[in-house]
Coordinates of C-alpha atoms in Angstrom, one line a residue:
M1 CA 0.0 0.0 0.1
K2 CA 1.4 3.4 -1.1
E3 CA 2.1 5.7 1.8
I4 CA 0.0 9.0 1.7
K5 CA 2.0 12.1 3.0
P6 CA -0.1 14.9 4.7
M7 CA -0.5 18.2 3.1
K8 CA -0.4 19.9 6.2
E9 CA 0.8 19.1 9.8
G10 CA -0.3 21.2 12.8
K11 CA 0.7 20.7 16.4
V12 CA -1.3 17.8 17.1
R13 CA -3.1 17.4 13.9
E14 CA -2.3 16.0 10.3
V15 CA -4.5 16.8 7.0
Y16 CA -4.5 14.8 4.1
D17 CA -6.3 15.9 0.7
N18 CA -8.8 13.3 -0.3
G19 CA -9.8 15.0 -3.5
D20 CA -13.2 17.0 -2.9
T21 CA -12.8 16.3 0.9
L22 CA -10.2 16.3 3.5
I23 CA -8.9 13.8 6.1
L24 CA -8.2 15.2 9.4
V25 CA -6.3 12.7 11.7
A26 CA -6.1 13.8 15.4
T27 CA -2.8 12.3 16.8
D28 CA -1.9 11.4 20.1
R29 CA 0.6 14.1 20.4
I30 CA -0.1 16.9 22.8
S31 CA 0.8 20.4 23.1
A32 CA 1.0 22.9 25.9
F33 CA 2.1 26.7 25.4
D34 CA 2.5 26.4 21.9
N35 CA 5.0 23.6 22.4
I36 CA 4.7 20.0 21.1
L37 CA 5.8 17.7 24.1
K38 CA 7.8 14.6 23.8
N39 CA 5.2 12.6 24.9
K40 CA 2.1 10.4 23.4
I41 CA -1.3 10.2 25.2
T42 CA -2.6 6.9 24.0
D43 CA -6.0 6.9 22.7
K44 CA -6.3 11.1 22.7
G45 CA -6.7 11.3 19.2
A46 CA -9.4 9.0 19.0
I47 CA -11.5 10.8 22.1
L48 CA -10.8 14.0 20.2
T49 CA -12.2 13.2 17.1
Q50 CA -15.4 11.2 18.9
M51 CA -15.9 14.0 21.0
S52 CA -15.9 16.4 18.4
K53 CA -18.3 14.2 16.1
F54 CA -20.8 14.2 19.0
W55 CA -21.0 18.1 19.3
F56 CA -21.0 18.6 15.4
E57 CA -24.2 16.4 15.5
F58 CA -25.8 18.4 18.5
T59 CA -25.1 21.8 17.1
K60 CA -25.5 21.3 13.2
D61 CA -29.2 23.1 14.0
V62 CA -27.0 26.2 15.0
I63 CA -24.6 26.5 12.3
P64 CA -23.3 24.1 9.4
N65 CA -20.5 22.1 10.1
H66 CA -17.6 20.4 8.1
L67 CA -18.1 16.9 9.2
V68 CA -18.7 14.2 6.4
S69 CA -17.9 10.9 8.0
V70 CA -15.8 9.3 10.9
D71 CA -16.1 5.8 9.6
P72 CA -13.1 4.2 8.1
A73 CA -15.2 2.5 5.4
D74 CA -16.1 5.9 3.9
M75 CA -12.3 6.7 3.5
P76 CA -9.6 5.4 1.2
E77 CA -8.1 2.2 2.1
Y78 CA -4.7 3.6 3.7
F79 CA -6.9 5.4 6.5
R80 CA -8.3 1.6 7.2
Q81 CA -5.2 0.9 9.3
P82 CA -5.2 0.5 12.9
Q83 CA -3.4 3.6 13.5
Y84 CA -6.2 5.5 12.0
S85 CA -9.3 3.7 13.3
G86 CA -11.3 6.1 15.4
N87 CA -9.2 9.3 15.0
S88 CA -9.6 10.2 11.4
T89 CA -12.5 12.6 10.1
M90 CA -13.6 13.2 6.6
C91 CA -14.6 16.3 6.2
K92 CA -15.8 19.3 3.5
K93 CA -13.0 21.3 2.1
L94 CA -13.5 25.0 3.7
N95 CA -11.3 28.2 3.2
M96 CA -10.4 28.7 6.7
L97 CA -10.7 32.0 8.1
P98 CA -7.5 33.2 10.1
I99 CA -9.2 34.0 13.6
E100 CA -9.3 31.7 16.6
C101 CA -12.8 32.5 18.2
I102 CA -12.4 32.3 21.9
V103 CA -15.4 32.4 24.2
R104 CA -15.0 32.9 27.9
G105 CA -17.9 32.1 30.3
Y106 CA -15.8 32.0 33.5
I107 CA -12.8 34.0 34.7
T108 CA -9.6 32.1 34.6
G109 CA -6.2 31.5 33.2
S110 CA -4.7 34.3 31.6
G111 CA -8.1 36.3 31.4
W112 CA -7.7 36.3 35.4
E113 CA -4.3 37.4 35.6
S114 CA -5.6 40.3 33.3
Y115 CA -8.4 41.1 35.4
Q116 CA -6.3 41.4 38.6
K117 CA -4.2 44.1 36.9
N118 CA -6.4 46.2 35.3
G119 CA -10.3 44.9 35.6
T120 CA -10.1 43.7 31.8
V121 CA -10.1 40.6 30.0
C122 CA -8.8 41.3 26.3
G123 CA -9.5 44.6 26.6
I124 CA -13.0 44.3 27.6
Q125 CA -14.1 46.0 31.1
L126 CA -15.6 43.6 33.4
P127 CA -17.5 44.3 36.7
E128 CA -15.5 45.0 39.9
G129 CA -15.3 42.5 42.6
L130 CA -15.1 39.2 40.3
Q131 CA -13.1 36.3 42.3
E132 CA -11.1 33.4 40.3
S133 CA -13.1 30.9 38.4
D134 CA -16.2 33.3 38.7
Q135 CA -18.9 32.9 36.0
L136 CA -19.2 35.8 34.1
P137 CA -22.6 38.0 33.8
E138 CA -22.5 37.2 30.1
P139 CA -20.1 34.9 28.2
I140 CA -17.3 37.3 26.3
Y141 CA -15.8 37.0 22.7
T142 CA -12.2 37.3 22.7
P143 CA -10.7 36.6 19.5
T144 CA -6.9 35.8 18.4
T145 CA -5.2 35.7 15.3
K146 CA -4.4 32.3 14.1
A147 CA -0.4 31.7 14.3
D148 CA 1.6 29.5 12.3
L149 CA 3.5 26.6 14.0
G150 CA 5.8 27.7 16.6
D151 CA 4.3 31.2 17.1
H152 CA 2.0 32.8 19.2
D153 CA -1.7 33.4 18.9
E154 CA -2.2 37.3 19.6
H155 CA -5.3 38.6 21.0
I156 CA -7.6 41.1 18.8
T157 CA -10.5 43.3 19.1
F158 CA -13.7 42.4 17.2
E159 CA -12.9 45.6 14.9
E160 CA -9.4 44.1 14.0
S161 CA -10.9 40.9 13.2
V162 CA -13.4 42.8 10.8
E163 CA -10.2 44.5 9.3
I164 CA -8.2 41.4 8.9
L165 CA -11.3 39.7 7.1
E166 CA -11.8 42.7 5.0
K167 CA -8.5 42.7 3.3
L168 CA -9.2 39.1 2.7
Y169 CA -12.7 39.4 1.4
P170 CA -13.6 42.9 0.4
G171 CA -17.1 43.9 1.2
K172 CA -17.4 41.2 3.5
G173 CA -15.5 41.7 6.5
E174 CA -17.8 42.9 8.8
E175 CA -20.4 40.5 7.8
Y176 CA -18.1 37.4 8.3
A177 CA -16.7 38.9 11.6
T178 CA -20.1 39.3 13.0
A179 CA -21.4 35.9 11.9
I180 CA -18.3 33.9 13.5
K181 CA -18.7 35.9 16.7
D182 CA -22.7 35.1 16.8
A183 CA -22.1 31.5 15.9
T184 CA -19.3 31.4 18.8
L185 CA -21.5 32.6 21.4
N186 CA -24.5 30.9 20.1
L187 CA -22.6 28.0 20.4
Y188 CA -21.2 28.1 23.5
K189 CA -24.3 28.8 25.4
K190 CA -26.0 25.7 24.0
C191 CA -23.2 23.5 24.6
A192 CA -22.5 25.0 28.3
A193 CA -25.9 24.3 29.3
Y194 CA -26.2 20.7 28.4
A195 CA -22.5 20.2 29.8
R196 CA -23.7 21.6 33.0
E197 CA -26.5 19.1 33.0
R198 CA -23.9 16.5 32.6
G199 CA -21.6 17.4 35.3
I200 CA -19.2 19.6 33.3
I201 CA -18.5 23.3 33.4
I202 CA -17.3 24.7 30.1
A203 CA -15.0 27.7 31.4
D204 CA -13.8 28.7 28.0
T205 CA -13.4 27.2 24.6
K206 CA -12.3 28.1 20.9
F207 CA -13.8 27.4 17.7
E208 CA -12.8 27.8 14.0
F209 CA -14.8 28.5 10.8
G210 CA -14.1 28.8 7.2
L211 CA -16.3 29.3 4.0
D212 CA -17.8 26.8 1.6
E213 CA -17.9 27.0 -2.2
N214 CA -21.1 29.3 -1.9
G215 CA -19.3 31.6 0.6
Q216 CA -21.3 30.4 3.6
V217 CA -19.8 30.3 7.1
V218 CA -19.5 26.8 8.4
L219 CA -18.0 25.5 11.6
G220 CA -14.6 23.3 11.2
D221 CA -11.7 22.0 12.8
E222 CA -12.3 20.5 16.2
M223 CA -15.1 21.4 18.7
L224 CA -15.2 21.5 22.5
T225 CA -12.6 19.0 23.2
P226 CA -10.4 19.2 26.0
D227 CA -7.5 20.3 23.8
S228 CA -9.5 23.5 22.8
S229 CA -11.5 24.0 26.0
R230 CA -11.1 24.3 29.9
F231 CA -13.7 21.8 31.4
W232 CA -14.3 21.7 35.1
P233 CA -16.3 19.4 37.4
V234 CA -19.8 20.8 38.5
E235 CA -19.3 18.9 41.7
G236 CA -17.1 20.8 44.1
Y237 CA -17.1 23.9 42.0
K238 CA -16.0 26.8 44.2
P239 CA -15.2 30.4 42.9
G240 CA -12.2 32.1 44.8
Q241 CA -9.8 29.3 43.6
S242 CA -8.5 27.3 40.6
Q243 CA -10.6 24.5 39.7
P244 CA -9.7 21.0 39.3
S245 CA -9.7 19.9 35.5
F246 CA -10.9 17.4 32.9
D247 CA -8.5 19.0 30.0
K248 CA -4.9 19.6 29.7
Q249 CA -4.6 22.5 32.2
F250 CA -3.6 19.6 34.4
V251 CA -0.6 19.5 31.9
R252 CA -0.2 23.0 31.9
D253 CA -0.1 23.3 35.6
W254 CA 2.7 20.5 35.9
L255 CA 4.7 22.2 33.3
K256 CA 4.6 25.7 35.1
S257 CA 5.7 24.0 38.4
N258 CA 8.7 22.2 36.7
P259 CA 9.9 24.9 34.2
D260 CA 13.0 22.6 33.5
N261 CA 11.0 19.8 32.0
D262 CA 12.4 19.6 28.5
N263 CA 9.3 19.2 27.1
L264 CA 8.5 15.7 28.5
L265 CA 5.8 14.6 31.0
P266 CA 6.3 12.3 33.9
D267 CA 4.1 8.8 33.3
E268 CA 1.9 9.9 36.1
V269 CA 0.8 12.9 34.1
V270 CA 0.4 11.2 31.2
N271 CA -1.7 8.7 32.7
K272 CA -3.9 11.1 35.0
T273 CA -4.3 13.0 31.4
I274 CA -5.7 10.2 29.6
E275 CA -7.8 9.4 32.4
K276 CA -9.6 12.8 32.6
Y277 CA -10.0 12.8 28.8
K278 CA -11.9 9.6 28.9
E279 CA -13.9 10.7 32.0
A280 CA -15.0 13.9 30.0
Y281 CA -15.9 12.1 27.0
E282 CA -18.3 9.7 29.1
L283 CA -19.9 12.2 30.7
L284 CA -20.8 14.5 27.9
T285 CA -21.8 11.8 25.5
G286 CA -23.1 9.2 28.0
T287 CA -21.3 6.4 26.4
K288 CA -18.4 4.3 27.4
F289 CA -15.2 5.2 25.3
T290 CA -14.5 2.4 22.6
R291 CA -12.0 2.7 20.0

């Protein structure tokens, strides 16, 4: 069987050209602070893929998405090999928009650090007296640029997102910027409400969008996974402190506490991470994870 080379490789994903569609493979690599770590997290790619599939189906009434199939039988023979089972998505080709659409429903992480300094998050003024991990009065939209591998995303205002898109699509910048902002907030509100009923707080997350051949805005990439979101357990949630996490915040915290880490995690952190990913998947979907 002839090997197929990816047309593009990201920190944790590989993209393959499949004619009218793409094959998106979520690997078991893990990244943090824009660095790819040396460890592999077994089954991580499959969990991300299956969780995204769940959310795409759950939100298809909110906005169209790029999902075609995650069934290997629908894909070329090369992707029926064991290493691609469960972690590969056939999806529509989109012209991806160069904006990371971040939504924050709770104040934590870099947002909390910023708020402590000047009462703002990404330039948005917030009420006085908020505690760490407090729920915000309303979710806020804080987009960033979409950096190349090895570079850092930069926070931008909504107005700057309009300017970026206007340069690419003259006469359409404000329309597209507004569409992705509205979709981001609507997706978050629907999914956060559902997740809370299942025992998970979605503190923040990011979405990515593209345009189909008709110029329609379509949701792409991954969706509401532990790689792209902060998931906290509802049980024991208490503002005024950091929260235990179902996502890779566990990895980030260890790296912060161990700066001389050489991008290598100890086995106990790797094992704890995959346990948390599986637990989040099973709580949200109501099904046992199987590859």
